[in-house]
Amino acid sequence: MALIVHKYGGTSMGSTERIRNVAKRVAKWARAGHQMVVVPSAMSGETNRLLGLAKELASGTPNDEHNRELDMLASTGEQASSALLAIALQSEGLQAVSYAGWQVQVKTDSAFTKARIERIDDERVRADLDAGKVVVITGFQGVDDAGNITTLGRGGSDTSAVAIAAAMKANECLIYTDVDGVYTTDPRVEPDARRLATVSFEEMLEMASLGSKVLQIRSVEFAGKYKVPLRVLSSFTPWDIDINEEAKSGTLITFEEDENMEQAVVSGIAFNRDEAKISVLGVPDKPGIAYHILGAVADANIEVDVIIQNLSKDGRTDFSFTVHRNDYARAVDLLKAKVLPTLGAADIVGDTKICKVSIVGIGMRSHVGVASKMFRVLSEEGINIQMISTSEIKTSVVIDEKYMELAVRALHKAFDLDQPAA
Ligand code: ASP
Ligand code: MG
């Protein structure tokens, strides 16, 4: 008998018929003798629908003042889907009970709309499991010390499930979703993308941070910190497929590097179109310049990603960095108002039509020439590289957005990612 956590995404919970299928699948696992905790998302579209209503009434975009109420609101989506799933489980002949985050409790800080889980009191859940019940716990939400309902940010149900699995020392956390695992790249861009049977936790973390949307990044961080065995798999296989087959399907996120690792140097290609580039031109090349520019940006709570500073000429240099596109206008305005006059820079220019393409692989640690191969492939396609950033296990380039698909496909092929792993 094992303790298993299942998480079902919004699409998997998208209709009563689908919820019934989830219940049948969970019942299969329970009848196989496992203790089951299930963490559902809201039914697909529900969170957007609720936040859309708020937007209508907030006279414009909701601001920080509304955040507490946004959490109060958005958390209802998961409350509804959890209750529905418990009812469906009861109809399957199981004993089931659902809890909202504040009932468990899932304790978080008070950062509404992006709260972080601090601890989970699992006593009540354990008692129910020991009494033979399936326990359904809302994803996405918790409660702060003052008793306010909080939510964990979009996609946060992944993090709820992994945190609950960590707190309860579950044997495995299975994330059921509308894709059947983690792919070498997005199959919508490269049809020859392959599902990875395993991917290392570090690679998964890089991929999530670089734009792969399979798992919320915080859930991967949690899994890493507490070594939670984590698997991403499809909720669209027939619910009655053999449980042993199901238990081996999808992609397993692993913590041991050598065991069963696919021996590829590069495991995946990630990309995102969410960033914009800002260049501060003709800044004096002297100590304190990076701090002057990026300090002002950081003070405005704007996150900076790739940064480059050019060689200086006649004591002046250009300084470029990327920010999220949503923060672009604010960052440019701020720099024009605060930095341009005091710094004596010549101008501030920007480009929103960029994308970042990255190759990821723990094999890069022990192989030389991986980045240069990436640059060669891009040059052969005539793609200009605007910025480069590297870490131990990834190389990212910023290029013109219109070459994104071409770059992804060319790199996917060049690193043999379309070939079955040896
Ligand atoms: N329902 C929430 C969202 O749409 C949380 C989740 O689905 O993970 O972001
Ligand atoms: Mg999700």
Coordinates of C-alpha atoms and ligand atoms in Angstrom, one line a residue:
M1 CA 0.0 0.0 0.0
A2 CA 1.3 3.4 -1.0
L3 CA 0.3 6.9 -0.4
I4 CA -0.3 8.5 -3.8
V5 CA -1.2 12.1 -4.7
H6 CA -3.0 12.7 -8.0
K7 CA -3.4 16.2 -9.5
Y8 CA -5.9 16.9 -12.3
G9 CA -5.7 20.0 -14.4
G10 CA -8.6 22.2 -15.5
T11 CA -9.1 20.4 -18.9
S12 CA -9.2 17.0 -17.1
M13 CA -11.9 18.5 -14.8
G14 CA -13.6 20.3 -17.7
S15 CA -17.1 18.7 -17.6
T16 CA -19.2 16.4 -15.4
E17 CA -18.4 13.6 -17.8
R18 CA -14.6 14.2 -17.4
I19 CA -15.0 14.5 -13.6
R20 CA -16.7 11.1 -13.7
N21 CA -13.8 9.7 -15.6
V22 CA -11.4 11.2 -13.0
A23 CA -13.4 9.6 -10.3
K24 CA -13.3 6.2 -12.0
R25 CA -9.5 6.5 -12.4
V26 CA -9.0 7.4 -8.8
A27 CA -11.3 4.6 -7.7
K28 CA -9.2 2.2 -9.7
W29 CA -6.1 3.4 -7.7
A30 CA -7.9 3.2 -4.4
R31 CA -9.2 -0.3 -5.1
A32 CA -5.6 -1.4 -5.9
G33 CA -5.0 -0.7 -2.2
H34 CA -3.5 2.8 -2.3
Q35 CA -4.3 5.7 0.0
M36 CA -5.4 8.5 -2.3
V37 CA -5.2 12.3 -2.0
V38 CA -6.5 14.1 -5.1
V39 CA -5.8 17.7 -5.9
P40 CA -8.0 19.2 -8.7
S41 CA -7.8 22.5 -10.5
A42 CA -10.9 24.5 -11.3
M43 CA -12.9 23.4 -14.3
S44 CA -11.2 24.7 -17.4
G45 CA -12.0 28.4 -18.1
E46 CA -13.5 28.9 -14.7
T47 CA -10.6 30.9 -13.2
N48 CA -10.5 33.1 -16.3
R49 CA -14.3 33.6 -16.1
L50 CA -14.1 34.7 -12.5
L51 CA -11.2 37.0 -13.0
G52 CA -13.0 38.4 -16.0
L53 CA -16.0 39.3 -13.9
A54 CA -13.6 41.1 -11.4
K55 CA -12.1 43.0 -14.2
E56 CA -15.5 44.3 -15.3
L57 CA -16.2 45.6 -11.8
A58 CA -12.8 46.9 -11.0
S59 CA -13.3 49.8 -13.4
G60 CA -10.1 48.9 -15.4
T61 CA -7.4 46.5 -14.5
P62 CA -7.7 45.2 -10.9
N63 CA -5.0 46.7 -8.8
D64 CA -3.2 45.7 -5.6
E65 CA -6.1 46.9 -3.5
H66 CA -8.3 44.2 -5.1
N67 CA -5.9 41.3 -4.5
R68 CA -7.4 40.0 -1.4
E69 CA -10.8 39.8 -3.0
L70 CA -9.4 38.3 -6.2
D71 CA -8.2 35.4 -4.1
M72 CA -11.5 35.1 -2.3
L73 CA -13.1 34.9 -5.7
A74 CA -10.7 32.7 -7.7
S75 CA -10.4 30.1 -5.0
T76 CA -14.1 29.2 -5.5
G77 CA -13.3 27.5 -8.8
E78 CA -11.3 24.8 -7.0
Q79 CA -13.8 24.6 -4.2
A80 CA -16.5 23.7 -6.7
S81 CA -14.5 21.2 -8.6
S82 CA -13.3 19.5 -5.4
A83 CA -16.8 19.1 -4.1
L84 CA -18.0 17.7 -7.5
L85 CA -15.1 15.2 -7.6
A86 CA -15.9 14.0 -4.0
I87 CA -19.6 13.5 -5.1
A88 CA -18.5 11.6 -8.2
L89 CA -16.2 9.4 -6.0
Q90 CA -19.1 8.7 -3.6
S91 CA -21.1 7.6 -6.7
E92 CA -18.3 5.2 -7.5
G93 CA -19.0 3.6 -4.1
L94 CA -16.0 5.1 -2.3
Q95 CA -15.9 7.1 0.9
A96 CA -14.7 10.6 -0.1
V97 CA -14.4 14.0 1.5
S98 CA -13.3 17.3 0.1
Y99 CA -11.5 20.2 1.9
A100 CA -10.7 23.7 0.9
G101 CA -7.2 24.9 1.7
W102 CA -8.2 26.7 4.9
Q103 CA -9.8 23.6 6.2
V104 CA -6.7 21.3 5.9
Q105 CA -4.9 23.7 6.6
V106 CA -2.5 24.8 3.8
K107 CA -0.8 27.7 5.5
T108 CA 0.7 30.4 3.2
D109 CA 2.1 33.9 3.6
S110 CA -0.2 36.8 2.8
A111 CA 1.0 37.7 -0.7
F112 CA -2.4 37.6 -2.3
T113 CA -2.5 36.3 -5.9
K114 CA 1.0 34.8 -5.5
A115 CA 1.2 33.4 -2.0
R116 CA 3.8 30.8 -1.0
I117 CA 3.0 27.7 1.0
E118 CA 4.7 27.8 4.4
R119 CA 3.4 24.6 6.0
I120 CA 0.7 22.0 5.8
D121 CA -1.1 20.5 8.8
D122 CA -1.9 17.1 7.5
E123 CA -3.5 15.5 10.7
R124 CA -7.1 15.7 9.5
V125 CA -6.2 14.3 6.1
R126 CA -4.2 11.4 7.7
A127 CA -7.1 10.5 9.9
D128 CA -9.5 10.4 6.9
L129 CA -7.0 8.2 4.9
D130 CA -6.7 5.9 7.9
A131 CA -10.5 5.7 8.0
G132 CA -10.4 4.5 4.4
K133 CA -11.5 7.7 2.7
V134 CA -10.3 9.3 -0.5
V135 CA -9.4 12.9 0.4
V136 CA -9.9 15.7 -2.2
I137 CA -8.0 18.9 -1.5
T138 CA -8.5 22.1 -3.5
G139 CA -5.5 23.1 -5.6
F140 CA -4.3 26.7 -5.9
Q141 CA -5.2 28.0 -2.5
G142 CA -4.4 28.3 1.1
V143 CA -4.9 30.5 4.2
D144 CA -2.7 33.0 5.8
D145 CA -2.1 33.5 9.6
A146 CA -4.9 36.1 9.8
G147 CA -7.4 33.6 8.2
N148 CA -7.5 35.2 4.8
I149 CA -7.9 32.9 1.8
T150 CA -4.9 33.2 -0.5
T151 CA -4.0 31.8 -4.0
L152 CA -0.7 30.6 -5.3
G153 CA -0.6 32.2 -8.7
R154 CA -1.8 30.9 -12.0
G155 CA -1.1 27.2 -12.5
G156 CA -0.7 26.9 -8.7
S157 CA -2.5 23.6 -8.3
D158 CA 0.7 21.9 -9.4
T159 CA 2.4 23.4 -6.5
S160 CA -0.4 22.5 -4.1
A161 CA -0.2 18.9 -5.2
V162 CA 3.6 18.7 -4.8
A163 CA 3.5 20.5 -1.5
I164 CA 0.9 18.1 -0.1
A165 CA 2.9 15.2 -1.4
A166 CA 6.0 16.6 0.3
A167 CA 4.2 17.2 3.6
M168 CA 2.7 13.8 3.7
K169 CA 5.8 12.0 2.4
A170 CA 3.7 10.5 -0.4
N171 CA 5.3 7.7 -2.4
E172 CA 4.6 9.5 -5.7
C173 CA 2.8 12.6 -7.0
L174 CA 1.2 12.1 -10.4
I175 CA 0.3 15.2 -12.3
Y176 CA -2.5 14.3 -14.8
T177 CA -2.8 16.8 -17.6
D178 CA -3.8 17.2 -21.2
V179 CA -0.4 16.3 -22.6
D180 CA 1.1 12.9 -22.1
G181 CA 4.4 14.1 -20.6
V182 CA 7.4 16.4 -21.1
Y183 CA 8.6 16.7 -24.6
T184 CA 11.9 17.6 -26.2
T185 CA 10.2 20.8 -27.4
D186 CA 6.6 22.0 -28.0
P187 CA 5.1 19.5 -30.5
R188 CA 3.0 22.4 -32.0
V189 CA 6.2 24.0 -33.2
E190 CA 8.2 20.8 -34.0
P191 CA 5.9 17.8 -34.8
D192 CA 8.9 15.5 -34.5
A193 CA 9.3 16.4 -30.8
R194 CA 9.5 13.3 -28.6
R195 CA 8.2 12.5 -25.1
L196 CA 11.0 12.1 -22.6
A197 CA 10.6 9.0 -20.4
T198 CA 12.7 10.7 -17.7
V199 CA 14.0 14.2 -17.3
S200 CA 16.2 15.3 -14.5
F201 CA 14.8 17.7 -11.9
E202 CA 17.4 20.3 -12.8
E203 CA 16.5 20.2 -16.5
M204 CA 12.8 20.4 -15.6
L205 CA 13.5 23.5 -13.5
E206 CA 15.4 25.1 -16.4
M207 CA 12.7 24.2 -18.9
A208 CA 9.9 25.6 -16.6
S209 CA 11.8 28.8 -16.1
L210 CA 12.6 29.2 -19.8
G211 CA 9.1 28.9 -21.0
S212 CA 7.9 25.3 -21.0
K213 CA 4.4 25.4 -19.6
V214 CA 4.0 21.8 -18.5
L215 CA 4.5 22.5 -14.8
Q216 CA 4.4 25.6 -12.6
I217 CA 8.0 26.4 -11.7
R218 CA 7.3 26.5 -8.0
S219 CA 6.0 23.0 -8.1
V220 CA 9.3 21.9 -9.6
E221 CA 11.3 23.8 -6.9
F222 CA 9.2 22.1 -4.2
A223 CA 9.7 18.7 -5.7
G224 CA 13.5 19.4 -5.8
K225 CA 13.7 20.7 -2.3
Y226 CA 11.8 17.7 -0.8
K227 CA 12.7 15.1 -3.4
V228 CA 9.1 14.3 -4.2
P229 CA 8.9 11.6 -6.9
L230 CA 7.0 13.4 -9.6
R231 CA 5.4 12.2 -12.8
V232 CA 3.6 14.0 -15.6
L233 CA 1.1 11.9 -17.5
S234 CA -2.1 12.1 -19.6
S235 CA -5.6 12.1 -18.1
F236 CA -6.9 11.2 -21.5
T237 CA -5.9 7.6 -21.6
P238 CA -9.0 5.4 -20.9
W239 CA -9.6 5.3 -17.2
D240 CA -9.5 1.5 -17.1
I241 CA -6.1 1.0 -18.6
D242 CA -3.9 -1.4 -16.6
I243 CA -2.7 0.4 -13.5
N244 CA 0.8 -0.8 -13.8
E245 CA 1.0 0.5 -17.4
E246 CA -0.4 3.8 -16.3
A247 CA 2.0 4.0 -13.4
K248 CA 4.9 3.8 -15.9
S249 CA 3.5 6.2 -18.5
G250 CA 4.3 9.9 -19.1
T251 CA 7.6 11.5 -17.9
L252 CA 9.2 10.8 -14.6
I253 CA 11.2 13.7 -13.0
T254 CA 14.3 12.1 -11.6
F255 CA 16.9 13.1 -9.0
E256 CA 19.6 10.6 -9.6
E257 CA 21.7 11.7 -12.6
D258 CA 23.0 8.4 -13.8
E259 CA 20.2 5.9 -13.3
N260 CA 18.1 5.5 -16.4
M261 CA 19.0 8.9 -17.7
E262 CA 18.7 9.4 -21.4
Q263 CA 22.3 10.1 -22.4
A264 CA 21.7 13.1 -24.6
V265 CA 23.8 16.2 -24.3
V266 CA 20.8 18.3 -24.9
S267 CA 17.5 17.1 -23.6
G268 CA 15.2 19.8 -24.7
I269 CA 14.6 23.1 -26.5
A270 CA 12.6 25.8 -24.7
F271 CA 11.4 29.1 -26.0
N272 CA 9.4 32.0 -25.0
R273 CA 7.9 35.1 -26.6
D274 CA 7.2 36.9 -23.3
E275 CA 10.2 39.1 -23.2
A276 CA 11.1 42.5 -24.6
K277 CA 14.6 44.1 -25.0
I278 CA 15.6 47.5 -23.7
S279 CA 18.9 49.2 -24.6
V280 CA 20.3 52.2 -22.9
L281 CA 22.6 53.8 -25.5
G282 CA 25.7 55.8 -24.9
V283 CA 26.1 55.5 -21.2
P284 CA 29.4 56.5 -19.6
D285 CA 31.5 53.5 -18.9
K286 CA 32.3 53.9 -15.2
P287 CA 31.7 52.1 -11.9
G288 CA 28.1 52.0 -10.7
I289 CA 26.3 52.1 -14.1
A290 CA 24.7 48.7 -14.0
Y291 CA 23.5 49.4 -10.5
H292 CA 22.2 52.8 -11.5
I293 CA 20.1 51.3 -14.4
L294 CA 19.1 48.0 -13.0
G295 CA 18.7 49.2 -9.5
A296 CA 16.0 51.6 -10.7
V297 CA 14.3 48.7 -12.5
A298 CA 14.5 46.4 -9.5
D299 CA 13.1 49.1 -7.2
A300 CA 10.0 49.2 -9.5
N301 CA 9.7 45.4 -8.9
I302 CA 10.5 44.6 -12.5
E303 CA 12.4 41.4 -13.1
V304 CA 15.3 41.5 -15.5
D305 CA 16.5 38.5 -17.4
V306 CA 19.3 38.5 -20.0
I307 CA 21.8 41.4 -19.6
I308 CA 24.6 42.5 -21.8
Q309 CA 27.0 45.4 -21.8
N310 CA 28.9 46.2 -24.9
L311 CA 32.6 47.1 -25.2
S312 CA 33.0 50.8 -24.6
K313 CA 34.2 53.2 -27.2
D314 CA 35.4 56.7 -26.3
G315 CA 34.4 56.0 -22.7
R316 CA 30.7 55.2 -23.6
T317 CA 28.9 52.0 -23.9
D318 CA 25.5 50.4 -24.6
F319 CA 23.7 48.5 -22.0
S320 CA 20.9 46.0 -22.9
F321 CA 18.6 43.7 -21.0
T322 CA 15.3 42.0 -21.3
V323 CA 12.1 42.3 -19.1
H324 CA 8.7 40.6 -19.3
R325 CA 6.6 42.2 -22.1
N326 CA 4.0 43.2 -19.6
D327 CA 6.6 45.3 -17.8
Y328 CA 8.1 46.8 -20.9
A329 CA 6.3 50.1 -21.1
R330 CA 6.7 50.8 -17.4
A331 CA 10.4 50.0 -17.6
V332 CA 11.0 52.3 -20.6
D333 CA 9.0 55.2 -19.0
L334 CA 10.8 54.8 -15.8
L335 CA 14.2 54.8 -17.4
K336 CA 13.4 57.8 -19.5
A337 CA 12.2 59.7 -16.4
K338 CA 14.7 58.7 -13.9
V339 CA 17.8 57.3 -15.5
L340 CA 18.3 59.1 -18.8
P341 CA 18.6 62.6 -17.2
T342 CA 20.8 61.6 -14.3
L343 CA 23.1 59.2 -16.2
G344 CA 23.8 61.3 -19.2
A345 CA 22.9 58.4 -21.6
A346 CA 22.2 59.2 -25.2
D347 CA 18.9 57.4 -25.7
I348 CA 16.7 54.5 -24.7
V349 CA 15.4 52.1 -27.4
G350 CA 13.5 48.9 -27.2
D351 CA 12.3 46.0 -29.1
T352 CA 9.2 43.9 -28.3
K353 CA 9.5 41.5 -31.2
I354 CA 12.1 39.2 -29.8
C355 CA 12.1 35.7 -28.5
K356 CA 14.4 33.6 -26.3
V357 CA 15.4 30.2 -27.5
S358 CA 17.3 27.9 -25.1
I359 CA 18.9 24.5 -25.2
V360 CA 18.9 22.6 -22.0
G361 CA 20.8 19.5 -20.8
I362 CA 22.8 18.3 -17.9
G363 CA 25.1 16.7 -20.4
M364 CA 26.3 20.2 -21.2
R365 CA 28.4 20.1 -18.0
S366 CA 30.6 17.4 -19.3
H367 CA 30.7 18.2 -23.0
V368 CA 32.5 21.1 -24.6
G369 CA 31.4 22.8 -27.8
V370 CA 27.6 22.5 -27.2
A371 CA 27.0 26.3 -27.2
S372 CA 29.2 26.8 -30.2
K373 CA 27.2 24.1 -32.1
M374 CA 24.1 26.1 -31.3
F375 CA 25.6 29.3 -32.7
R376 CA 26.8 27.4 -35.8
V377 CA 23.3 26.0 -36.5
L378 CA 21.7 29.5 -36.1
S379 CA 24.3 31.0 -38.4
E380 CA 23.7 28.4 -41.0
E381 CA 20.0 29.4 -40.9
G382 CA 21.1 33.1 -41.2
I383 CA 19.6 34.0 -37.8
N384 CA 21.2 36.9 -36.0
I385 CA 21.9 36.4 -32.3
Q386 CA 21.2 39.6 -30.3
M387 CA 22.0 38.4 -26.8
I388 CA 23.4 35.2 -25.2
S389 CA 23.2 33.9 -21.7
T390 CA 24.5 30.7 -20.3
S391 CA 24.5 28.6 -17.2
E392 CA 26.0 25.2 -16.4
I393 CA 23.1 23.3 -18.1
K394 CA 21.6 25.8 -20.6
T395 CA 22.4 28.3 -23.3
S396 CA 19.9 30.9 -24.3
V397 CA 19.9 33.3 -27.2
V398 CA 17.7 36.2 -27.9
I399 CA 16.7 36.5 -31.6
D400 CA 14.2 38.2 -33.8
E401 CA 10.8 36.7 -33.0
K402 CA 10.0 35.9 -36.6
Y403 CA 12.8 33.2 -36.6
M404 CA 11.6 31.4 -33.5
E405 CA 10.1 28.4 -35.2
L406 CA 12.9 28.1 -37.6
A407 CA 15.5 28.2 -34.8
V408 CA 13.6 25.7 -32.7
R409 CA 13.3 23.2 -35.5
A410 CA 16.9 23.6 -36.7
L411 CA 18.2 23.1 -33.2
H412 CA 15.9 20.2 -32.5
K413 CA 17.3 18.4 -35.5
A414 CA 20.9 19.4 -35.0
F415 CA 20.9 17.9 -31.5
D416 CA 19.3 14.7 -32.7
L417 CA 16.2 15.2 -30.5
D418 CA 14.0 13.7 -33.2
Q419 CA 16.0 10.4 -32.8
P420 CA 14.8 7.9 -30.3
A421 CA 17.1 7.8 -27.2
A422 CA 19.7 5.1 -27.2
Ligands
ASP1 N1 -7.2 27.3 -11.6 C1 -6.0 28.0 -11.4 C2 -5.5 28.6 -12.7 O1 -6.2 28.5 -13.7 C3 -4.9 27.1 -10.9 C4 -4.6 25.9 -11.7 O2 -5.3 25.5 -12.6 O3 -3.5 25.3 -11.5 O4 -4.5 29.2 -12.8
MG2 MG -1.6 23.8 -15.2

